[in-house]
mmCIF file with all atom_site columns, C-alpha atoms in Angstrom:
data_model
loop_
_atom_site.group_PDB
_atom_site.id
_atom_site.type_symbol
_atom_site.label_atom_id
_atom_site.label_alt_id
_atom_site.label_comp_id
_atom_site.label_asym_id
_atom_site.label_entity_id
_atom_site.label_seq_id
_atom_site.pdbx_PDB_ins_code
_atom_site.Cartn_x
_atom_site.Cartn_y
_atom_site.Cartn_z
_atom_site.occupancy
_atom_site.B_iso_or_equiv
_atom_site.pdbx_formal_charge
_atom_site.auth_seq_id
_atom_site.auth_comp_id
_atom_site.auth_asym_id
_atom_site.auth_atom_id
_atom_site.pdbx_PDB_model_num
ATOM 1   C CA . MET A 1 1   ? 30.639  2.842   -0.879  1.00 39.00 ? 1   MET A CA 1
ATOM 2   C CA . SER A 1 2   ? 31.015  3.767   2.782   1.00 41.00 ? 2   SER A CA 1
ATOM 3   C CA . ARG A 1 3   ? 30.052  1.499   5.648   1.00 42.00 ? 3   ARG A CA 1
ATOM 4   C CA . PRO A 1 4   ? 26.990  2.500   7.645   1.00 43.00 ? 4   PRO A CA 1
ATOM 5   C CA . ASP A 1 5   ? 27.768  3.968   11.045  1.00 45.00 ? 5   ASP A CA 1
ATOM 6   C CA . ALA A 1 6   ? 26.364  2.575   14.307  1.00 43.00 ? 6   ALA A CA 1
ATOM 7   C CA . ALA A 1 7   ? 23.599  5.198   14.487  1.00 46.00 ? 7   ALA A CA 1
ATOM 8   C CA . SER A 1 8   ? 22.411  4.304   10.974  1.00 44.00 ? 8   SER A CA 1
ATOM 9   C CA . LEU A 1 9   ? 22.379  0.616   11.841  1.00 42.00 ? 9   LEU A CA 1
ATOM 10  C CA . ARG A 1 10  ? 20.365  1.236   15.027  1.00 48.00 ? 10  ARG A CA 1
ATOM 11  C CA . GLN A 1 11  ? 17.928  3.437   13.112  1.00 46.00 ? 11  GLN A CA 1
ATOM 12  C CA . ALA A 1 12  ? 17.433  0.771   10.429  1.00 44.00 ? 12  ALA A CA 1
ATOM 13  C CA . GLU A 1 13  ? 17.012  -1.873  13.135  1.00 47.00 ? 13  GLU A CA 1
ATOM 14  C CA . ASN A 1 14  ? 14.293  0.208   14.842  1.00 50.00 ? 14  ASN A CA 1
ATOM 15  C CA . THR A 1 15  ? 12.369  0.526   11.576  1.00 49.00 ? 15  THR A CA 1
ATOM 16  C CA . GLY A 1 16  ? 12.261  -3.131  10.623  1.00 65.00 ? 16  GLY A CA 1
ATOM 17  C CA . GLY A 1 17  ? 15.469  -3.061  8.608   1.00 79.00 ? 17  GLY A CA 1
ATOM 18  C CA . LEU A 1 18  ? 14.459  -0.182  6.361   1.00 89.00 ? 18  LEU A CA 1
ATOM 19  C CA . ASN A 1 19  ? 16.825  2.747   6.048   1.00 89.00 ? 19  ASN A CA 1
ATOM 20  C CA . PRO A 1 20  ? 14.494  5.674   6.742   1.00 89.00 ? 20  PRO A CA 1
ATOM 21  C CA . ILE A 1 21  ? 16.190  8.192   4.464   1.00 89.00 ? 21  ILE A CA 1
ATOM 22  C CA . THR A 1 22  ? 16.523  5.844   1.503   1.00 88.00 ? 22  THR A CA 1
ATOM 23  C CA . THR A 1 23  ? 13.061  4.390   1.949   1.00 91.00 ? 23  THR A CA 1
ATOM 24  C CA . LEU A 1 24  ? 11.257  7.676   2.499   1.00 91.00 ? 24  LEU A CA 1
ATOM 25  C CA . SER A 1 25  ? 12.979  9.202   -0.530  1.00 94.00 ? 25  SER A CA 1
ATOM 26  C CA . VAL A 1 26  ? 10.856  6.844   -2.660  1.00 95.00 ? 26  VAL A CA 1
ATOM 27  C CA . LEU A 1 27  ? 7.858   8.816   -1.384  1.00 96.00 ? 27  LEU A CA 1
ATOM 28  C CA . ASP A 1 28  ? 9.151   12.131  -2.735  1.00 94.00 ? 28  ASP A CA 1
ATOM 29  C CA . ASP A 1 29  ? 6.958   11.349  -5.731  1.00 96.00 ? 29  ASP A CA 1
ATOM 30  C CA . THR A 1 30  ? 3.377   12.532  -5.171  1.00 96.00 ? 30  THR A CA 1
ATOM 31  C CA . THR A 1 31  ? 1.871   9.585   -7.025  1.00 96.00 ? 31  THR A CA 1
ATOM 32  C CA . ARG A 1 32  ? 3.725   7.021   -4.904  1.00 97.00 ? 32  ARG A CA 1
ATOM 33  C CA . ALA A 1 33  ? 2.748   8.882   -1.736  1.00 97.00 ? 33  ALA A CA 1
ATOM 34  C CA . ASN A 1 34  ? -0.885  8.860   -2.923  1.00 96.00 ? 34  ASN A CA 1
ATOM 35  C CA . ILE A 1 35  ? -0.703  5.121   -3.595  1.00 97.00 ? 35  ILE A CA 1
ATOM 36  C CA . VAL A 1 36  ? 0.582   4.519   -0.056  1.00 98.00 ? 36  VAL A CA 1
ATOM 37  C CA . GLY A 1 37  ? -2.196  6.775   1.263   1.00 97.00 ? 37  GLY A CA 1
ATOM 38  C CA . THR A 1 38  ? -4.738  4.712   -0.661  1.00 97.00 ? 38  THR A CA 1
ATOM 39  C CA . ILE A 1 39  ? -3.377  1.494   0.834   1.00 97.00 ? 39  ILE A CA 1
ATOM 40  C CA . VAL A 1 40  ? -3.399  2.973   4.348   1.00 97.00 ? 40  VAL A CA 1
ATOM 41  C CA . GLY A 1 41  ? -6.940  4.317   3.944   1.00 95.00 ? 41  GLY A CA 1
ATOM 42  C CA . HIS A 1 42  ? -8.422  1.232   2.355   1.00 95.00 ? 42  HIS A CA 1
ATOM 43  C CA . PRO A 1 43  ? -11.005 -0.376  4.670   1.00 92.00 ? 43  PRO A CA 1
ATOM 44  C CA . LYS A 1 44  ? -9.186  -3.724  4.486   1.00 92.00 ? 44  LYS A CA 1
ATOM 45  C CA . GLY A 1 45  ? -5.672  -2.283  4.225   1.00 93.00 ? 45  GLY A CA 1
ATOM 46  C CA . ALA A 1 46  ? -5.049  -4.107  0.961   1.00 96.00 ? 46  ALA A CA 1
ATOM 47  C CA . PRO A 1 47  ? -6.582  -2.699  -2.234  1.00 96.00 ? 47  PRO A CA 1
ATOM 48  C CA . SER A 1 48  ? -6.472  -4.469  -5.561  1.00 95.00 ? 48  SER A CA 1
ATOM 49  C CA . LYS A 1 49  ? -4.911  -2.824  -8.607  1.00 96.00 ? 49  LYS A CA 1
ATOM 50  C CA . LYS A 1 50  ? -8.445  -2.121  -9.867  1.00 94.00 ? 50  LYS A CA 1
ATOM 51  C CA . GLU A 1 51  ? -9.167  -0.172  -6.677  1.00 95.00 ? 51  GLU A CA 1
ATOM 52  C CA . LEU A 1 52  ? -5.837  1.655   -6.832  1.00 97.00 ? 52  LEU A CA 1
ATOM 53  C CA . GLU A 1 53  ? -6.652  2.695   -10.412 1.00 96.00 ? 53  GLU A CA 1
ATOM 54  C CA . TYR A 1 54  ? -10.086 3.940   -9.320  1.00 96.00 ? 54  TYR A CA 1
ATOM 55  C CA . TYR A 1 55  ? -8.773  5.983   -6.390  1.00 95.00 ? 55  TYR A CA 1
ATOM 56  C CA . ASN A 1 56  ? -5.888  7.399   -8.451  1.00 95.00 ? 56  ASN A CA 1
ATOM 57  C CA . PRO A 1 57  ? -7.651  8.186   -11.748 1.00 95.00 ? 57  PRO A CA 1
ATOM 58  C CA . SER A 1 58  ? -4.926  10.429  -13.162 1.00 95.00 ? 58  SER A CA 1
ATOM 59  C CA . VAL A 1 59  ? -2.412  7.561   -13.153 1.00 96.00 ? 59  VAL A CA 1
ATOM 60  C CA . ALA A 1 60  ? -2.236  5.305   -16.217 1.00 96.00 ? 60  ALA A CA 1
ATOM 61  C CA . ALA A 1 61  ? -2.343  1.552   -15.481 1.00 93.00 ? 61  ALA A CA 1
ATOM 62  C CA . SER A 1 62  ? 1.210   0.994   -16.757 1.00 94.00 ? 62  SER A CA 1
ATOM 63  C CA . THR A 1 63  ? 2.492   3.911   -14.689 1.00 96.00 ? 63  THR A CA 1
ATOM 64  C CA . LEU A 1 64  ? 0.702   2.532   -11.629 1.00 97.00 ? 64  LEU A CA 1
ATOM 65  C CA . THR A 1 65  ? 2.469   -0.801  -12.163 1.00 96.00 ? 65  THR A CA 1
ATOM 66  C CA . ASP A 1 66  ? 5.834   0.997   -12.276 1.00 97.00 ? 66  ASP A CA 1
ATOM 67  C CA . HIS A 1 67  ? 5.071   2.873   -9.046  1.00 98.00 ? 67  HIS A CA 1
ATOM 68  C CA . LEU A 1 68  ? 3.933   -0.315  -7.302  1.00 98.00 ? 68  LEU A CA 1
ATOM 69  C CA . SER A 1 69  ? 7.206   -1.964  -8.329  1.00 97.00 ? 69  SER A CA 1
ATOM 70  C CA . ARG A 1 70  ? 9.240   0.927   -6.902  1.00 96.00 ? 70  ARG A CA 1
ATOM 71  C CA . LEU A 1 71  ? 7.311   0.805   -3.617  1.00 97.00 ? 71  LEU A CA 1
ATOM 72  C CA . GLU A 1 72  ? 7.772   -2.963  -3.421  1.00 96.00 ? 72  GLU A CA 1
ATOM 73  C CA . GLU A 1 73  ? 11.515  -2.726  -4.162  1.00 95.00 ? 73  GLU A CA 1
ATOM 74  C CA . ALA A 1 74  ? 11.829  -0.137  -1.390  1.00 96.00 ? 74  ALA A CA 1
ATOM 75  C CA . GLY A 1 75  ? 10.216  -2.555  1.073   1.00 96.00 ? 75  GLY A CA 1
ATOM 76  C CA . LEU A 1 76  ? 7.137   -0.389  1.658   1.00 97.00 ? 76  LEU A CA 1
ATOM 77  C CA . ILE A 1 77  ? 4.471   -2.632  0.150   1.00 97.00 ? 77  ILE A CA 1
ATOM 78  C CA . GLU A 1 78  ? 4.008   -6.287  -0.631  1.00 97.00 ? 78  GLU A CA 1
ATOM 79  C CA . PRO A 1 79  ? 1.551   -8.081  -2.887  1.00 96.00 ? 79  PRO A CA 1
ATOM 80  C CA . ILE A 1 80  ? -0.709  -10.741 -1.424  1.00 95.00 ? 80  ILE A CA 1
ATOM 81  C CA . GLU A 1 81  ? -2.857  -13.153 -3.410  1.00 92.00 ? 81  GLU A CA 1
ATOM 82  C CA . ARG A 1 82  ? -5.940  -15.122 -2.542  1.00 89.00 ? 82  ARG A CA 1
ATOM 83  C CA . ASP A 1 83  ? -7.115  -18.365 -4.044  1.00 85.00 ? 83  ASP A CA 1
ATOM 84  C CA . ARG A 1 84  ? -9.112  -17.669 -7.193  1.00 84.00 ? 84  ARG A CA 1
ATOM 85  C CA . GLU A 1 85  ? -11.619 -20.389 -6.335  1.00 85.00 ? 85  GLU A CA 1
ATOM 86  C CA . GLY A 1 86  ? -15.056 -18.935 -5.750  1.00 82.00 ? 86  GLY A CA 1
ATOM 87  C CA . LEU A 1 87  ? -14.284 -15.637 -7.465  1.00 81.00 ? 87  LEU A CA 1
ATOM 88  C CA . GLU A 1 88  ? -16.438 -14.402 -10.304 1.00 84.00 ? 88  GLU A CA 1
ATOM 89  C CA . ARG A 1 89  ? -14.787 -13.375 -13.551 1.00 85.00 ? 89  ARG A CA 1
ATOM 90  C CA . GLY A 1 90  ? -13.082 -10.021 -13.169 1.00 82.00 ? 90  GLY A CA 1
ATOM 91  C CA . GLN A 1 91  ? -12.977 -10.057 -9.375  1.00 85.00 ? 91  GLN A CA 1
ATOM 92  C CA . PRO A 1 92  ? -9.561  -9.226  -7.957  1.00 90.00 ? 92  PRO A CA 1
ATOM 93  C CA . TYR A 1 93  ? -7.321  -11.864 -6.411  1.00 90.00 ? 93  TYR A CA 1
ATOM 94  C CA . ARG A 1 94  ? -4.094  -9.839  -5.988  1.00 92.00 ? 94  ARG A CA 1
ATOM 95  C CA . PHE A 1 95  ? -3.848  -7.052  -3.440  1.00 96.00 ? 95  PHE A CA 1
ATOM 96  C CA . PHE A 1 96  ? -1.218  -4.694  -2.054  1.00 97.00 ? 96  PHE A CA 1
ATOM 97  C CA . GLN A 1 97  ? -0.566  -3.999  1.607   1.00 97.00 ? 97  GLN A CA 1
ATOM 98  C CA . LEU A 1 98  ? 2.055   -2.180  3.650   1.00 97.00 ? 98  LEU A CA 1
ATOM 99  C CA . THR A 1 99  ? 4.903   -4.253  4.984   1.00 96.00 ? 99  THR A CA 1
ATOM 100 C CA . ASP A 1 100 ? 5.248   -4.444  8.757   1.00 95.00 ? 100 ASP A CA 1
ATOM 101 C CA . ALA A 1 101 ? 8.561   -2.582  8.414   1.00 96.00 ? 101 ALA A CA 1
ATOM 102 C CA . ALA A 1 102 ? 6.840   0.261   6.523   1.00 96.00 ? 102 ALA A CA 1
ATOM 103 C CA . ARG A 1 103 ? 4.129   0.586   9.184   1.00 95.00 ? 103 ARG A CA 1
ATOM 104 C CA . LYS A 1 104 ? 6.829   0.741   11.889  1.00 95.00 ? 104 LYS A CA 1
ATOM 105 C CA . LEU A 1 105 ? 8.729   3.384   9.926   1.00 95.00 ? 105 LEU A CA 1
ATOM 106 C CA . PHE A 1 106 ? 5.586   5.453   9.353   1.00 95.00 ? 106 PHE A CA 1
ATOM 107 C CA . ASP A 1 107 ? 4.489   5.179   12.981  1.00 94.00 ? 107 ASP A CA 1
ATOM 108 C CA . ARG A 1 108 ? 7.929   6.181   14.197  1.00 92.00 ? 108 ARG A CA 1
ATOM 109 C CA . ASN A 1 109 ? 7.877   9.262   11.951  1.00 91.00 ? 109 ASN A CA 1
ATOM 110 C CA . ASN A 1 110 ? 4.161   10.119  12.361  1.00 93.00 ? 110 ASN A CA 1
ATOM 111 C CA . LEU A 1 111 ? 3.397   9.471   8.699   1.00 95.00 ? 111 LEU A CA 1
ATOM 112 C CA . PHE A 1 112 ? 0.323   7.977   7.029   1.00 96.00 ? 112 PHE A CA 1
ATOM 113 C CA . GLU A 1 113 ? -1.813  7.824   10.187  1.00 95.00 ? 113 GLU A CA 1
ATOM 114 C CA . PRO A 1 114 ? -4.437  5.147   9.426   1.00 94.00 ? 114 PRO A CA 1
ATOM 115 C CA . ASP A 1 115 ? -7.490  6.778   11.053  1.00 94.00 ? 115 ASP A CA 1
ATOM 116 C CA . ALA A 1 116 ? -7.062  10.032  9.124   1.00 93.00 ? 116 ALA A CA 1
ATOM 117 C CA . TYR A 1 117 ? -6.730  8.226   5.795   1.00 94.00 ? 117 TYR A CA 1
ATOM 118 C CA . ARG A 1 118 ? -9.661  5.914   6.538   1.00 93.00 ? 118 ARG A CA 1
ATOM 119 C CA . GLU A 1 119 ? -11.881 8.920   7.278   1.00 93.00 ? 119 GLU A CA 1
ATOM 120 C CA . LEU A 1 120 ? -10.968 10.472  3.922   1.00 90.00 ? 120 LEU A CA 1
ATOM 121 C CA . PHE A 1 121 ? -11.420 7.146   2.185   1.00 87.00 ? 121 PHE A CA 1
ATOM 122 C CA . ALA A 1 122 ? -14.914 6.683   3.642   1.00 88.00 ? 122 ALA A CA 1
ATOM 123 C CA . GLU A 1 123 ? -16.062 9.936   2.001   1.00 91.00 ? 123 GLU A CA 1
ATOM 124 C CA . VAL A 1 124 ? -15.199 8.824   -1.541  1.00 91.00 ? 124 VAL A CA 1
ATOM 125 C CA . GLU A 1 125 ? -18.168 7.930   -3.727  1.00 93.00 ? 125 GLU A CA 1
ATOM 126 C CA . LYS A 1 126 ? -17.784 4.384   -5.018  1.00 94.00 ? 126 LYS A CA 1
ATOM 127 C CA . THR A 1 127 ? -19.197 2.651   -8.044  1.00 95.00 ? 127 THR A CA 1
ATOM 128 C CA . ASP A 1 128 ? -20.917 -0.716  -7.685  1.00 94.00 ? 128 ASP A CA 1
ATOM 129 C CA . GLU A 1 129 ? -17.877 -2.324  -9.336  1.00 91.00 ? 129 GLU A CA 1
ATOM 130 C CA . ILE A 1 130 ? -15.506 -0.819  -6.748  1.00 93.00 ? 130 ILE A CA 1
ATOM 131 C CA . GLU A 1 131 ? -17.798 -1.757  -3.864  1.00 92.00 ? 131 GLU A CA 1
ATOM 132 C CA . ALA A 1 132 ? -17.796 -5.333  -5.208  1.00 90.00 ? 132 ALA A CA 1
ATOM 133 C CA . ALA A 1 133 ? -13.985 -5.275  -5.445  1.00 90.00 ? 133 ALA A CA 1
ATOM 134 C CA . GLU A 1 134 ? -13.752 -4.020  -1.850  1.00 91.00 ? 134 GLU A CA 1
ATOM 135 C CA . ALA A 1 135 ? -16.053 -6.814  -0.682  1.00 90.00 ? 135 ALA A CA 1
ATOM 136 C CA . VAL A 1 136 ? -13.696 -9.557  -1.921  1.00 89.00 ? 136 VAL A CA 1
ATOM 137 C CA . ASP A 1 137 ? -11.999 -11.321 0.987   1.00 89.00 ? 137 ASP A CA 1
ATOM 138 C CA . ARG A 1 138 ? -8.281  -10.722 1.275   1.00 89.00 ? 138 ARG A CA 1
ATOM 139 C CA . PRO A 1 139 ? -5.900  -13.549 2.225   1.00 86.00 ? 139 PRO A CA 1
ATOM 140 C CA . TYR A 1 140 ? -5.317  -11.719 5.484   1.00 68.00 ? 140 TYR A CA 1
ATOM 141 C CA . GLU A 1 141 ? -6.500  -8.318  6.504   1.00 51.00 ? 141 GLU A CA 1
ATOM 142 C CA . GLN A 1 142 ? -4.762  -5.637  8.509   1.00 50.00 ? 142 GLN A CA 1
ATOM 143 C CA . ASN A 1 143 ? -6.732  -3.768  11.146  1.00 45.00 ? 143 ASN A CA 1
#
C-alpha cells in the first residue's frame, strides 16, 4: 500500500478527514445516493429507518440496512438515538444524519445542496404514519 502524498493529506484534512475519492465512490450506487438525498432533504435532517423505507419504496428493508451500514462505514452518515421514554409503540427512536465531515465534503464539491432536496421533499405526499414519524423529536436536529 502506498503512502498518501501531501496533496491527498491536505484534501482529506479540508474535508473533515474523509478521502473524497474513496468516500464519494460509495455514492456510485444510485440507492445509496438516494438515501443520502433523503437524509439531506428531510425536514429535520435525520429520518428514521421507517421514513427511509417510505421515501425509497423500491428498496427492501434488509437491503436498506446494508446500504446504511456502507454509508456509515464510509463516514457519511451516523445514527443518533433518542430516549424511548414518552414514545408511543411503533414510534421511531433511531435516526440517521449526515456527519459533519460529509456535509463539508458535499459543500466543497457542490453536492447534495440542502435547499434543493428540501424543496423536492416537501412535494412528496405523506401518509399519516409518516407525518407522525416526522413529528417525533430527534436528539438533536440539523438546520
